[in-house]
mmCIF file of C-alpha atoms in Angstrom:
data_model
loop_
_atom_site.group_PDB
_atom_site.id
_atom_site.type_symbol
_atom_site.label_atom_id
_atom_site.label_comp_id
_atom_site.label_asym_id
_atom_site.label_seq_id
_atom_site.Cartn_x
_atom_site.Cartn_y
_atom_site.Cartn_z
ATOM 1 C CA UNK A 1 11.174 -34.943 26.518
ATOM 2 C CA UNK A 2 9.396 -36.085 29.688
ATOM 3 C CA UNK A 3 10.308 -34.231 32.869
ATOM 4 C CA UNK A 4 13.776 -35.296 34.073
ATOM 5 C CA UNK A 5 12.454 -36.069 37.559
ATOM 6 C CA UNK A 6 10.645 -39.070 36.133
ATOM 7 C CA UNK A 7 13.798 -40.914 35.141
ATOM 8 C CA UNK A 8 15.370 -41.156 38.584
ATOM 9 C CA UNK A 9 13.934 -44.546 39.531
ATOM 10 C CA UNK A 10 14.683 -46.661 36.439
ATOM 11 C CA UNK A 11 18.087 -45.037 35.868
ATOM 12 C CA UNK A 12 19.226 -45.221 39.493
ATOM 13 C CA UNK A 13 22.550 -46.747 40.508
ATOM 14 C CA UNK A 14 23.141 -50.430 40.071
ATOM 15 C CA UNK A 15 23.732 -51.545 43.665
ATOM 16 C CA UNK A 16 23.322 -55.290 43.857
ATOM 17 C CA UNK A 17 22.404 -57.728 46.591
ATOM 18 C CA UNK A 18 25.421 -58.800 48.701
ATOM 19 C CA UNK A 19 27.279 -61.862 47.432
ATOM 20 C CA UNK A 20 25.925 -61.617 43.875
ATOM 21 C CA UNK A 21 28.201 -60.945 40.914
ATOM 22 C CA UNK A 22 27.159 -58.085 38.598
ATOM 23 C CA UNK A 23 26.532 -59.028 34.978
ATOM 24 C CA UNK A 24 29.370 -56.814 33.694
ATOM 25 C CA UNK A 25 31.839 -58.511 36.058
ATOM 26 C CA UNK A 26 30.687 -61.952 34.931
ATOM 27 C CA UNK A 27 31.118 -60.949 31.284
ATOM 28 C CA UNK A 28 34.655 -59.703 31.944
ATOM 29 C CA UNK A 29 35.471 -62.940 33.761
ATOM 30 C CA UNK A 30 34.321 -65.030 30.804
ATOM 31 C CA UNK A 31 36.165 -62.917 28.232
ATOM 32 C CA UNK A 32 39.388 -63.019 30.222
ATOM 33 C CA UNK A 33 39.515 -66.788 29.720
ATOM 34 C CA UNK A 34 38.865 -66.628 25.958
ATOM 35 C CA UNK A 35 41.236 -66.077 23.043
ATOM 36 C CA UNK A 36 40.405 -66.084 19.314
ATOM 37 C CA UNK A 37 40.501 -69.437 17.573
ATOM 38 C CA UNK A 38 43.634 -70.271 15.588
ATOM 39 C CA UNK A 39 43.376 -71.013 11.880
ATOM 40 C CA UNK A 40 42.040 -69.326 8.773
ATOM 41 C CA UNK A 41 40.740 -70.068 5.308
ATOM 42 C CA UNK A 42 40.621 -68.193 2.004
ATOM 43 C CA UNK A 43 37.151 -67.565 0.573
ATOM 44 C CA UNK A 44 35.742 -65.555 -2.340
ATOM 45 C CA UNK A 45 34.063 -62.367 -1.004
ATOM 46 C CA UNK A 46 30.588 -63.654 -1.853
ATOM 47 C CA UNK A 47 31.130 -66.761 0.278
ATOM 48 C CA UNK A 48 32.672 -64.852 3.196
ATOM 49 C CA UNK A 49 29.519 -63.000 4.262
ATOM 50 C CA UNK A 50 29.316 -62.906 8.054
ATOM 51 C CA UNK A 51 32.821 -64.273 8.558
ATOM 52 C CA UNK A 52 35.560 -62.499 10.518
ATOM 53 C CA UNK A 53 38.573 -61.142 8.654
ATOM 54 C CA UNK A 54 41.887 -62.712 9.638
ATOM 55 C CA UNK A 55 44.067 -60.412 7.502
ATOM 56 C CA UNK A 56 43.656 -57.023 5.859
ATOM 57 C CA UNK A 57 42.710 -57.335 2.161
ATOM 58 C CA UNK A 58 44.289 -54.919 -0.324
ATOM 59 C CA UNK A 59 42.790 -53.473 -3.487
ATOM 60 C CA UNK A 60 43.824 -55.307 -6.648
ATOM 61 C CA UNK A 61 42.928 -52.264 -8.755
ATOM 62 C CA UNK A 62 42.126 -48.596 -8.365
ATOM 63 C CA UNK A 63 38.620 -47.187 -8.054
ATOM 64 C CA UNK A 64 37.656 -45.763 -10.393
ATOM 65 C CA UNK A 65 40.036 -47.787 -12.589
ATOM 66 C CA UNK A 66 40.251 -44.861 -15.079
ATOM 67 C CA UNK A 67 39.128 -41.254 -15.393
ATOM 68 C CA UNK A 68 35.403 -41.444 -16.042
ATOM 69 C CA UNK A 69 32.453 -39.158 -16.572
ATOM 70 C CA UNK A 70 30.172 -38.561 -13.599
ATOM 71 C CA UNK A 71 27.363 -37.248 -15.870
ATOM 72 C CA UNK A 72 25.788 -37.590 -19.263
ATOM 73 C CA UNK A 73 27.305 -34.692 -21.189
ATOM 74 C CA UNK A 74 30.260 -33.550 -23.270
ATOM 75 C CA UNK A 75 33.959 -33.805 -22.471
ATOM 76 C CA UNK A 76 35.824 -30.581 -23.308
ATOM 77 C CA UNK A 77 39.461 -29.625 -23.774
ATOM 78 C CA UNK A 78 40.877 -26.941 -21.442
ATOM 79 C CA UNK A 79 41.062 -24.512 -24.358
ATOM 80 C CA UNK A 80 37.274 -24.715 -24.776
ATOM 81 C CA UNK A 81 36.418 -23.837 -21.163
ATOM 82 C CA UNK A 82 35.958 -20.241 -22.252
ATOM 83 C CA UNK A 83 33.003 -18.057 -23.236
ATOM 84 C CA UNK A 84 32.155 -18.275 -26.905
ATOM 85 C CA UNK A 85 33.900 -21.598 -27.518
ATOM 86 C CA UNK A 86 31.950 -23.955 -29.797
ATOM 87 C CA UNK A 87 33.903 -27.183 -30.286
ATOM 88 C CA UNK A 88 32.567 -29.724 -32.758
ATOM 89 C CA UNK A 89 31.348 -33.153 -31.560
ATOM 90 C CA UNK A 90 34.051 -35.585 -32.656
ATOM 91 C CA UNK A 91 32.651 -38.889 -31.403
ATOM 92 C CA UNK A 92 30.625 -40.652 -28.710
ATOM 93 C CA UNK A 93 31.788 -42.883 -25.808
ATOM 94 C CA UNK A 94 29.436 -45.034 -23.761
ATOM 95 C CA UNK A 95 30.200 -46.900 -20.519
ATOM 96 C CA UNK A 96 32.370 -49.917 -21.254
ATOM 97 C CA UNK A 97 33.861 -48.544 -24.490
ATOM 98 C CA UNK A 98 37.517 -47.635 -24.877
ATOM 99 C CA UNK A 99 38.383 -43.972 -24.360
ATOM 100 C CA UNK A 100 40.074 -43.681 -27.734
ATOM 101 C CA UNK A 101 42.534 -40.980 -28.795
ATOM 102 C CA UNK A 102 43.237 -37.786 -26.910
ATOM 103 C CA UNK A 103 40.834 -34.880 -27.226
ATOM 104 C CA UNK A 104 42.206 -31.718 -28.813
ATOM 105 C CA UNK A 105 41.307 -28.046 -28.741
ATOM 106 C CA UNK A 106 38.091 -27.425 -30.652
ATOM 107 C CA UNK A 107 36.843 -30.985 -30.084
ATOM 108 C CA UNK A 108 34.040 -32.243 -27.847
ATOM 109 C CA UNK A 109 33.258 -35.881 -27.074
ATOM 110 C CA UNK A 110 29.754 -37.033 -26.206
ATOM 111 C CA UNK A 111 30.078 -39.161 -23.013
ATOM 112 C CA UNK A 112 27.572 -41.084 -20.938
ATOM 113 C CA UNK A 113 27.738 -41.617 -17.173
ATOM 114 C CA UNK A 114 30.585 -43.985 -16.280
ATOM 115 C CA UNK A 115 32.259 -43.696 -19.669
ATOM 116 C CA UNK A 116 36.066 -43.588 -19.861
ATOM 117 C CA UNK A 117 37.351 -40.084 -20.641
ATOM 118 C CA UNK A 118 39.921 -39.579 -23.381
ATOM 119 C CA UNK A 119 43.281 -38.010 -22.526
ATOM 120 C CA UNK A 120 43.096 -34.236 -22.590
ATOM 121 C CA UNK A 121 39.521 -34.015 -21.237
ATOM 122 C CA UNK A 122 39.535 -31.123 -18.738
ATOM 123 C CA UNK A 123 35.877 -31.138 -17.710
ATOM 124 C CA UNK A 124 32.477 -32.531 -18.597
ATOM 125 C CA UNK A 125 29.632 -30.118 -19.249
ATOM 126 C CA UNK A 126 26.222 -31.528 -18.337
ATOM 127 C CA UNK A 127 23.954 -32.104 -21.327
ATOM 128 C CA UNK A 128 21.283 -29.906 -19.680
ATOM 129 C CA UNK A 129 23.707 -26.972 -19.933
ATOM 130 C CA UNK A 130 24.473 -27.441 -23.633
ATOM 131 C CA UNK A 131 23.016 -26.137 -26.885
ATOM 132 C CA UNK A 132 23.838 -28.116 -30.053
ATOM 133 C CA UNK A 133 24.036 -26.215 -33.320
ATOM 134 C CA UNK A 134 25.318 -27.808 -36.525
ATOM 135 C CA UNK A 135 27.257 -30.468 -34.616
ATOM 136 C CA UNK A 136 28.927 -27.985 -32.320
ATOM 137 C CA UNK A 137 28.590 -27.619 -28.562
ATOM 138 C CA UNK A 138 27.815 -24.282 -26.953
ATOM 139 C CA UNK A 139 27.865 -24.370 -23.150
ATOM 140 C CA UNK A 140 25.209 -22.163 -21.578
ATOM 141 C CA UNK A 141 26.950 -22.707 -18.232
ATOM 142 C CA UNK A 142 30.695 -23.325 -18.378
ATOM 143 C CA UNK A 143 32.033 -25.986 -16.015
ATOM 144 C CA UNK A 144 35.094 -25.434 -13.839
ATOM 145 C CA UNK A 145 38.223 -27.454 -14.705
ATOM 146 C CA UNK A 146 37.793 -30.995 -13.381
ATOM 147 C CA UNK A 147 34.000 -30.684 -13.051
ATOM 148 C CA UNK A 148 31.943 -33.873 -13.375
ATOM 149 C CA UNK A 149 35.032 -36.095 -13.660
ATOM 150 C CA UNK A 150 35.742 -39.055 -11.395
ATOM 151 C CA UNK A 151 39.526 -39.299 -11.360
ATOM 152 C CA UNK A 152 41.307 -42.639 -11.443
ATOM 153 C CA UNK A 153 41.937 -43.872 -7.870
ATOM 154 C CA UNK A 154 40.027 -41.061 -6.138
ATOM 155 C CA UNK A 155 38.027 -43.635 -4.147
ATOM 156 C CA UNK A 156 40.964 -45.964 -3.527
ATOM 157 C CA UNK A 157 44.282 -46.789 -5.127
ATOM 158 C CA UNK A 158 45.656 -50.182 -6.092
ATOM 159 C CA UNK A 159 47.325 -51.699 -3.027
ATOM 160 C CA UNK A 160 45.280 -49.721 -0.497
ATOM 161 C CA UNK A 161 44.155 -51.582 2.645
ATOM 162 C CA UNK A 162 40.411 -52.049 2.352
ATOM 163 C CA UNK A 163 39.287 -53.464 5.702
ATOM 164 C CA UNK A 164 40.815 -54.179 9.100
ATOM 165 C CA UNK A 165 41.306 -57.674 10.585
ATOM 166 C CA UNK A 166 38.653 -58.515 13.163
ATOM 167 C CA UNK A 167 35.764 -57.078 11.155
ATOM 168 C CA UNK A 168 32.675 -59.131 10.413
ATOM 169 C CA UNK A 169 32.026 -58.940 6.674
ATOM 170 C CA UNK A 170 28.614 -57.653 5.655
ATOM 171 C CA UNK A 171 27.049 -56.736 2.302
ATOM 172 C CA UNK A 172 28.859 -53.364 2.149
ATOM 173 C CA UNK A 173 32.237 -55.029 2.543
ATOM 174 C CA UNK A 174 31.430 -57.675 -0.067
ATOM 175 C CA UNK A 175 30.605 -54.864 -2.532
ATOM 176 C CA UNK A 176 33.894 -53.078 -1.803
ATOM 177 C CA UNK A 177 35.949 -56.247 -2.166
ATOM 178 C CA UNK A 178 34.275 -57.177 -5.432
ATOM 179 C CA UNK A 179 34.711 -53.683 -6.883
ATOM 180 C CA UNK A 180 38.375 -53.617 -5.849
ATOM 181 C CA UNK A 181 39.065 -56.880 -7.670
ATOM 182 C CA UNK A 182 39.788 -58.962 -4.556
ATOM 183 C CA UNK A 183 39.576 -62.635 -5.487
ATOM 184 C CA UNK A 184 39.761 -64.178 -2.020
ATOM 185 C CA UNK A 185 39.882 -62.940 1.562
ATOM 186 C CA UNK A 186 41.444 -64.582 4.611
ATOM 187 C CA UNK A 187 38.864 -65.257 7.319
ATOM 188 C CA UNK A 188 39.195 -66.945 10.683
ATOM 189 C CA UNK A 189 38.033 -70.504 10.843
ATOM 190 C CA UNK A 190 34.626 -71.112 12.335
ATOM 191 C CA UNK A 191 34.156 -71.470 16.083
ATOM 192 C CA UNK A 192 33.271 -75.107 16.805
ATOM 193 C CA UNK A 193 30.464 -75.305 19.369
ATOM 194 C CA UNK A 194 29.004 -78.404 21.025
ATOM 195 C CA UNK A 195 25.461 -77.921 22.351
ATOM 196 C CA UNK A 196 23.541 -80.018 24.858
ATOM 197 C CA UNK A 197 20.602 -79.887 27.221
ATOM 198 C CA UNK A 198 20.624 -81.606 30.596
ATOM 199 C CA UNK A 199 17.686 -83.011 32.587
ATOM 200 C CA UNK A 200 15.813 -86.265 33.077
ATOM 201 C CA UNK A 201 12.532 -84.427 32.619
ATOM 202 C CA UNK A 202 13.332 -83.294 29.073
ATOM 203 C CA UNK A 203 11.674 -85.337 26.378
ATOM 204 C CA UNK A 204 9.283 -86.985 28.863
ATOM 205 C CA UNK A 205 7.268 -84.587 31.010
ATOM 206 C CA UNK A 206 8.731 -81.451 29.424
ATOM 207 C CA UNK A 207 9.730 -80.695 25.847
ATOM 208 C CA UNK A 208 13.243 -79.351 25.350
ATOM 209 C CA UNK A 209 12.871 -75.773 24.086
ATOM 210 C CA UNK A 210 16.299 -74.469 25.100
ATOM 211 C CA UNK A 211 18.390 -76.519 22.706
ATOM 212 C CA UNK A 212 16.379 -75.511 19.592
ATOM 213 C CA UNK A 213 16.411 -71.882 20.777
ATOM 214 C CA UNK A 214 20.161 -71.862 21.414
ATOM 215 C CA UNK A 215 20.805 -73.677 18.132
ATOM 216 C CA UNK A 216 18.875 -70.925 16.358
ATOM 217 C CA UNK A 217 20.990 -68.281 18.112
ATOM 218 C CA UNK A 218 24.123 -70.169 17.045
ATOM 219 C CA UNK A 219 23.068 -70.324 13.385
ATOM 220 C CA UNK A 220 25.699 -67.779 12.382
ATOM 221 C CA UNK A 221 28.354 -67.856 9.641
ATOM 222 C CA UNK A 222 31.225 -67.815 12.136
ATOM 223 C CA UNK A 223 29.929 -70.896 14.027
ATOM 224 C CA UNK A 224 29.789 -74.580 13.202
ATOM 225 C CA UNK A 225 27.522 -76.531 15.553
ATOM 226 C CA UNK A 226 27.480 -80.090 16.909
ATOM 227 C CA UNK A 227 24.204 -81.072 18.575
ATOM 228 C CA UNK A 228 24.816 -83.509 21.420
ATOM 229 C CA UNK A 229 21.118 -83.803 22.225
ATOM 230 C CA UNK A 230 19.570 -84.192 25.673
ATOM 231 C CA UNK A 231 21.700 -85.836 28.360
ATOM 232 C CA UNK A 232 20.184 -87.357 31.523
ATOM 233 C CA UNK A 233 21.060 -86.447 35.112
ATOM 234 C CA UNK A 234 23.775 -89.080 35.232
ATOM 235 C CA UNK A 235 27.169 -87.778 36.428
ATOM 236 C CA UNK A 236 29.143 -90.491 34.628
ATOM 237 C CA UNK A 237 27.283 -90.038 31.331
ATOM 238 C CA UNK A 238 27.697 -86.262 31.574
ATOM 239 C CA UNK A 239 31.420 -86.583 32.313
ATOM 240 C CA UNK A 240 31.897 -88.892 29.348
ATOM 241 C CA UNK A 241 29.998 -86.555 27.040
ATOM 242 C CA UNK A 242 32.000 -83.518 28.186
ATOM 243 C CA UNK A 243 35.267 -85.404 27.819
ATOM 244 C CA UNK A 244 34.327 -86.392 24.273
ATOM 245 C CA UNK A 245 33.107 -82.916 23.341
ATOM 246 C CA UNK A 246 36.403 -81.395 24.474
ATOM 247 C CA UNK A 247 38.013 -82.993 21.425
ATOM 248 C CA UNK A 248 37.499 -80.891 18.333
ATOM 249 C CA UNK A 249 35.422 -78.101 19.902
ATOM 250 C CA UNK A 250 36.186 -74.592 21.100
ATOM 251 C CA UNK A 251 33.089 -74.138 23.263
ATOM 252 C CA UNK A 252 30.704 -76.496 25.038
ATOM 253 C CA UNK A 253 27.366 -74.784 25.631
ATOM 254 C CA UNK A 254 24.731 -76.366 27.869
ATOM 255 C CA UNK A 255 21.552 -75.434 29.680
ATOM 256 C CA UNK A 256 20.155 -76.933 32.867
ATOM 257 C CA UNK A 257 21.842 -78.853 35.642
ATOM 258 C CA UNK A 258 23.469 -75.942 37.493
ATOM 259 C CA UNK A 259 20.933 -74.650 40.032
ATOM 260 C CA UNK A 260 22.496 -76.512 42.952
ATOM 261 C CA UNK A 261 19.957 -79.224 43.706
ATOM 262 C CA UNK A 262 21.004 -82.836 44.254
ATOM 263 C CA UNK A 263 19.947 -83.536 40.641
ATOM 264 C CA UNK A 264 22.222 -80.861 39.148
ATOM 265 C CA UNK A 265 25.488 -82.509 38.102
ATOM 266 C CA UNK A 266 27.015 -80.506 35.235
ATOM 267 C CA UNK A 267 29.735 -78.595 37.157
ATOM 268 C CA UNK A 268 30.709 -81.728 39.085
ATOM 269 C CA UNK A 269 30.734 -83.801 35.918
ATOM 270 C CA UNK A 270 33.045 -81.268 34.296
ATOM 271 C CA UNK A 271 35.497 -81.594 37.176
ATOM 272 C CA UNK A 272 35.195 -85.397 37.106
ATOM 273 C CA UNK A 273 36.024 -85.329 33.384
ATOM 274 C CA UNK A 274 39.291 -83.544 34.171
ATOM 275 C CA UNK A 275 38.085 -80.001 33.585
ATOM 276 C CA UNK A 276 37.756 -76.881 35.695
ATOM 277 C CA UNK A 277 34.389 -75.456 36.760
ATOM 278 C CA UNK A 278 33.209 -72.363 38.624
ATOM 279 C CA UNK A 279 29.599 -71.816 39.711
ATOM 280 C CA UNK A 280 28.492 -68.186 39.900
ATOM 281 C CA UNK A 281 25.484 -66.432 41.371
ATOM 282 C CA UNK A 282 24.699 -63.401 39.238
ATOM 283 C CA UNK A 283 22.921 -60.217 40.201
ATOM 284 C CA UNK A 284 20.694 -60.881 37.201
ATOM 285 C CA UNK A 285 17.028 -61.617 36.713
ATOM 286 C CA UNK A 286 16.338 -63.995 35.119
ATOM 287 C CA UNK A 287 19.519 -66.040 35.156
ATOM 288 C CA UNK A 288 20.982 -65.985 38.650
ATOM 289 C CA UNK A 289 22.823 -69.353 38.361
ATOM 290 C CA UNK A 290 25.666 -69.686 35.859
ATOM 291 C CA UNK A 291 28.645 -72.014 35.522
ATOM 292 C CA UNK A 292 31.693 -71.779 33.334
ATOM 293 C CA UNK A 293 35.017 -73.536 32.981
ATOM 294 C CA UNK A 294 37.338 -75.363 30.632
ATOM 295 C CA UNK A 295 38.188 -78.901 29.619
ATOM 296 C CA UNK A 296 41.173 -79.434 27.384
ATOM 297 C CA UNK A 297 41.071 -76.780 24.674
ATOM 298 C CA UNK A 298 37.319 -76.140 25.039
ATOM 299 C CA UNK A 299 35.708 -73.439 27.124
ATOM 300 C CA UNK A 300 32.421 -74.320 28.823
ATOM 301 C CA UNK A 301 29.381 -72.138 29.441
ATOM 302 C CA UNK A 302 26.456 -73.664 31.332
ATOM 303 C CA UNK A 303 23.240 -71.605 31.297
ATOM 304 C CA UNK A 304 20.117 -71.925 33.465
ATOM 305 C CA UNK A 305 17.393 -74.323 32.451
ATOM 306 C CA UNK A 306 14.457 -71.903 32.294
ATOM 307 C CA UNK A 307 13.982 -70.638 28.723
ATOM 308 C CA UNK A 308 13.967 -66.869 29.362
ATOM 309 C CA UNK A 309 16.966 -67.192 31.680
ATOM 310 C CA UNK A 310 18.825 -69.238 29.057
ATOM 311 C CA UNK A 311 17.991 -66.644 26.383
ATOM 312 C CA UNK A 312 19.137 -63.695 28.506
ATOM 313 C CA UNK A 313 22.317 -65.548 29.471
ATOM 314 C CA UNK A 314 23.097 -66.352 25.861
ATOM 315 C CA UNK A 315 22.457 -62.823 24.606
ATOM 316 C CA UNK A 316 24.348 -61.050 27.378
ATOM 317 C CA UNK A 317 27.175 -63.535 28.025
ATOM 318 C CA UNK A 318 27.239 -66.225 25.348
ATOM 319 C CA UNK A 319 27.241 -63.824 22.398
ATOM 320 C CA UNK A 320 30.194 -61.734 23.692
ATOM 321 C CA UNK A 321 32.109 -64.942 24.445
ATOM 322 C CA UNK A 322 31.512 -66.204 20.907
ATOM 323 C CA UNK A 323 32.594 -62.835 19.506
ATOM 324 C CA UNK A 324 35.897 -63.099 21.369
ATOM 325 C CA UNK A 325 36.443 -66.675 20.179
ATOM 326 C CA UNK A 326 35.593 -65.676 16.602
ATOM 327 C CA UNK A 327 38.252 -62.966 16.687
ATOM 328 C CA UNK A 328 35.980 -59.955 16.386
ATOM 329 C CA UNK A 329 37.925 -56.787 17.144
ATOM 330 C CA UNK A 330 35.158 -55.414 19.364
ATOM 331 C CA UNK A 331 32.742 -57.235 21.657
ATOM 332 C CA UNK A 332 30.721 -54.217 22.779
ATOM 333 C CA UNK A 333 27.251 -55.147 23.846
ATOM 334 C CA UNK A 334 24.273 -53.842 21.907
ATOM 335 C CA UNK A 335 23.391 -50.225 22.654
ATOM 336 C CA UNK A 336 19.901 -49.833 24.143
ATOM 337 C CA UNK A 337 17.301 -47.536 22.660
ATOM 338 C CA UNK A 338 15.458 -44.869 24.638
ATOM 339 C CA UNK A 339 11.839 -45.718 25.427
ATOM 340 C CA UNK A 340 9.033 -44.581 27.731
ATOM 341 C CA UNK A 341 6.950 -46.573 30.215
ATOM 342 C CA UNK A 342 3.310 -46.742 29.159
ATOM 343 C CA UNK A 343 2.231 -48.145 32.527
ATOM 344 C CA UNK A 344 3.672 -48.382 36.006
ATOM 345 C CA UNK A 345 4.749 -51.464 37.894
ATOM 346 C CA UNK A 346 6.771 -52.432 40.955
ATOM 347 C CA UNK A 347 9.622 -54.896 41.347
ATOM 348 C CA UNK A 348 11.948 -56.264 43.995
ATOM 349 C CA UNK A 349 15.321 -54.498 43.831
ATOM 350 C CA UNK A 350 18.731 -56.155 44.144
ATOM 351 C CA UNK A 351 19.304 -57.637 40.660
ATOM 352 C CA UNK A 352 19.351 -55.981 37.271
ATOM 353 C CA UNK A 353 16.569 -57.354 35.127
ATOM 354 C CA UNK A 354 15.742 -58.041 31.501
ATOM 355 C CA UNK A 355 11.968 -58.036 31.124
ATOM 356 C CA UNK A 356 10.095 -59.013 27.938
ATOM 357 C CA UNK A 357 8.189 -55.936 26.749
ATOM 358 C CA UNK A 358 6.138 -54.870 23.766
ATOM 359 C CA UNK A 359 5.719 -51.563 22.007
ATOM 360 C CA UNK A 360 2.134 -50.361 22.169
ATOM 361 C CA UNK A 361 2.499 -46.857 20.714
ATOM 362 C CA UNK A 362 4.787 -43.835 20.420
ATOM 363 C CA UNK A 363 4.933 -40.747 22.571
ATOM 364 C CA UNK A 364 4.881 -37.179 21.235
ATOM 365 C CA UNK A 365 8.624 -37.301 20.571
ATOM 366 C CA UNK A 366 8.473 -40.551 18.588
ATOM 367 C CA UNK A 367 9.851 -42.730 21.379
ATOM 368 C CA UNK A 368 8.318 -46.193 21.807
ATOM 369 C CA UNK A 369 5.839 -46.637 24.639
ATOM 370 C CA UNK A 370 6.448 -49.940 26.423
ATOM 371 C CA UNK A 371 4.579 -52.314 28.649
ATOM 372 C CA UNK A 372 5.499 -55.800 29.916
ATOM 373 C CA UNK A 373 4.309 -58.372 27.395
ATOM 374 C CA UNK A 374 2.791 -60.673 30.000
ATOM 375 C CA UNK A 375 3.118 -62.076 33.516
ATOM 376 C CA UNK A 376 6.753 -62.420 34.466
ATOM 377 C CA UNK A 377 8.297 -65.851 34.838
ATOM 378 C CA UNK A 378 11.625 -67.193 33.607
ATOM 379 C CA UNK A 379 9.899 -70.391 32.424
ATOM 380 C CA UNK A 380 7.149 -68.561 30.512
ATOM 381 C CA UNK A 381 7.482 -68.605 26.726
ATOM 382 C CA UNK A 382 4.230 -66.902 25.710
ATOM 383 C CA UNK A 383 5.192 -63.427 27.014
ATOM 384 C CA UNK A 384 8.612 -63.850 25.406
ATOM 385 C CA UNK A 385 7.110 -64.703 22.017
ATOM 386 C CA UNK A 386 4.740 -61.707 22.291
ATOM 387 C CA UNK A 387 7.550 -59.265 23.142
ATOM 388 C CA UNK A 388 9.273 -56.824 20.800
ATOM 389 C CA UNK A 389 12.425 -56.834 22.907
ATOM 390 C CA UNK A 390 13.888 -56.813 26.402
ATOM 391 C CA UNK A 391 13.435 -53.919 28.804
ATOM 392 C CA UNK A 392 16.499 -53.395 31.007
ATOM 393 C CA UNK A 393 16.060 -52.306 34.629
ATOM 394 C CA UNK A 394 18.949 -51.452 36.996
ATOM 395 C CA UNK A 395 19.339 -53.427 40.194
ATOM 396 C CA UNK A 396 18.212 -50.566 42.447
ATOM 397 C CA UNK A 397 14.898 -49.947 40.666
ATOM 398 C CA UNK A 398 11.841 -50.550 42.859
ATOM 399 C CA UNK A 399 9.161 -48.734 40.919
ATOM 400 C CA UNK A 400 8.586 -47.749 37.295
ATOM 401 C CA UNK A 401 6.003 -44.988 36.844
ATOM 402 C CA UNK A 402 4.099 -44.091 33.664
ATOM 403 C CA UNK A 403 6.240 -41.713 31.612
ATOM 404 C CA UNK A 404 9.570 -42.912 33.034
ATOM 405 C CA UNK A 405 12.454 -43.080 30.587
ATOM 406 C CA UNK A 406 13.624 -46.650 30.007
ATOM 407 C CA UNK A 407 16.362 -48.546 28.221
ATOM 408 C CA UNK A 408 15.048 -51.003 25.654
ATOM 409 C CA UNK A 409 16.730 -53.674 23.530
ATOM 410 C CA UNK A 410 14.563 -54.510 20.478
ATOM 411 C CA UNK A 411 15.163 -58.097 19.444
ATOM 412 C CA UNK A 412 15.990 -57.260 15.837
ATOM 413 C CA UNK A 413 18.015 -54.061 16.323
ATOM 414 C CA UNK A 414 19.937 -55.033 19.458
ATOM 415 C CA UNK A 415 20.333 -58.796 19.080
ATOM 416 C CA UNK A 416 19.895 -59.452 15.355
ATOM 417 C CA UNK A 417 16.894 -61.730 15.870
ATOM 418 C CA UNK A 418 14.685 -61.970 12.805
#
């Protein structure tokens, strides 16, 4: 590994500028206000992919459902697990056929992998270890009792709990549920999210990129989305839209309108609509401004208007909030990967930072070598599109030198972005 003295700058303590709220504290504040949605539905396992379990499913049958052969070979009676034994081949069983009558001393049954074993089978000798002479089996290598047999229920027994509530179902779980004969599973209902962008400039001088980006991030099985479009900088129109969205939604997600200028009305509109709003200043770059609150039964999360700031806010705060609402048992953030700086650069300390970066090579230990993917700017989309992920820098970091160890969040591995 690179010399340990090189890691001191980027892994220094996370002291933040006075008056700014650390990202971890902001995340805890948001999660404290959130509880999982109420309600569930029953779905077949194949239709429940990506959904969150509301109750623990139990196996409807044992796995394996019967004693079965783990190999192509010959099933032998216990009396024939002895040197010199030469039982005759009585019959053949393939996978899917009935096991038939019990096997007796002096009898061997030809079995294929997965075939049901007849009662009395003590072991299966692999066909590679067998010599056949005149319809009789001579084992060149005798198996131990129980060898090459998958016993009924050795994987799981009928009635066993398969999965814990709060898990997100993936392809592995669907396979287990199908194999265990589970017809339907109880999953939490989807989180209902209303999405809007705010700003008079959107759709005229500037195209709205945040709403399509956030909609793409919300395209998840546990979410159902209502697109409210672009709303102008009109306090009354914003208040009316928020009041309407509070009905039938669990979360109202917006970007823009929170930086504090005289054209930023979202927090005030939320209060005017009868809701509660708090405006935060985060020790985060990009994404210093943030607002959150509640109206009726809906939580509100208002992200900055610049695209990179909105993306970072959604990945670091919006995703954990959605996980809590969806009922996921754990909301741990994505674990960063170790990486190495390919080039040096300086920065202003005081706020932790997520910087778009690309992988240009690997070092001698196989770690990715990183460099910023373009000129920094929270409104710049080209460096973001060229990046392989987000490089995380602690608040106290002033200088990154070539060879420094870094913490890197690849878009696909850390955030599930295709």
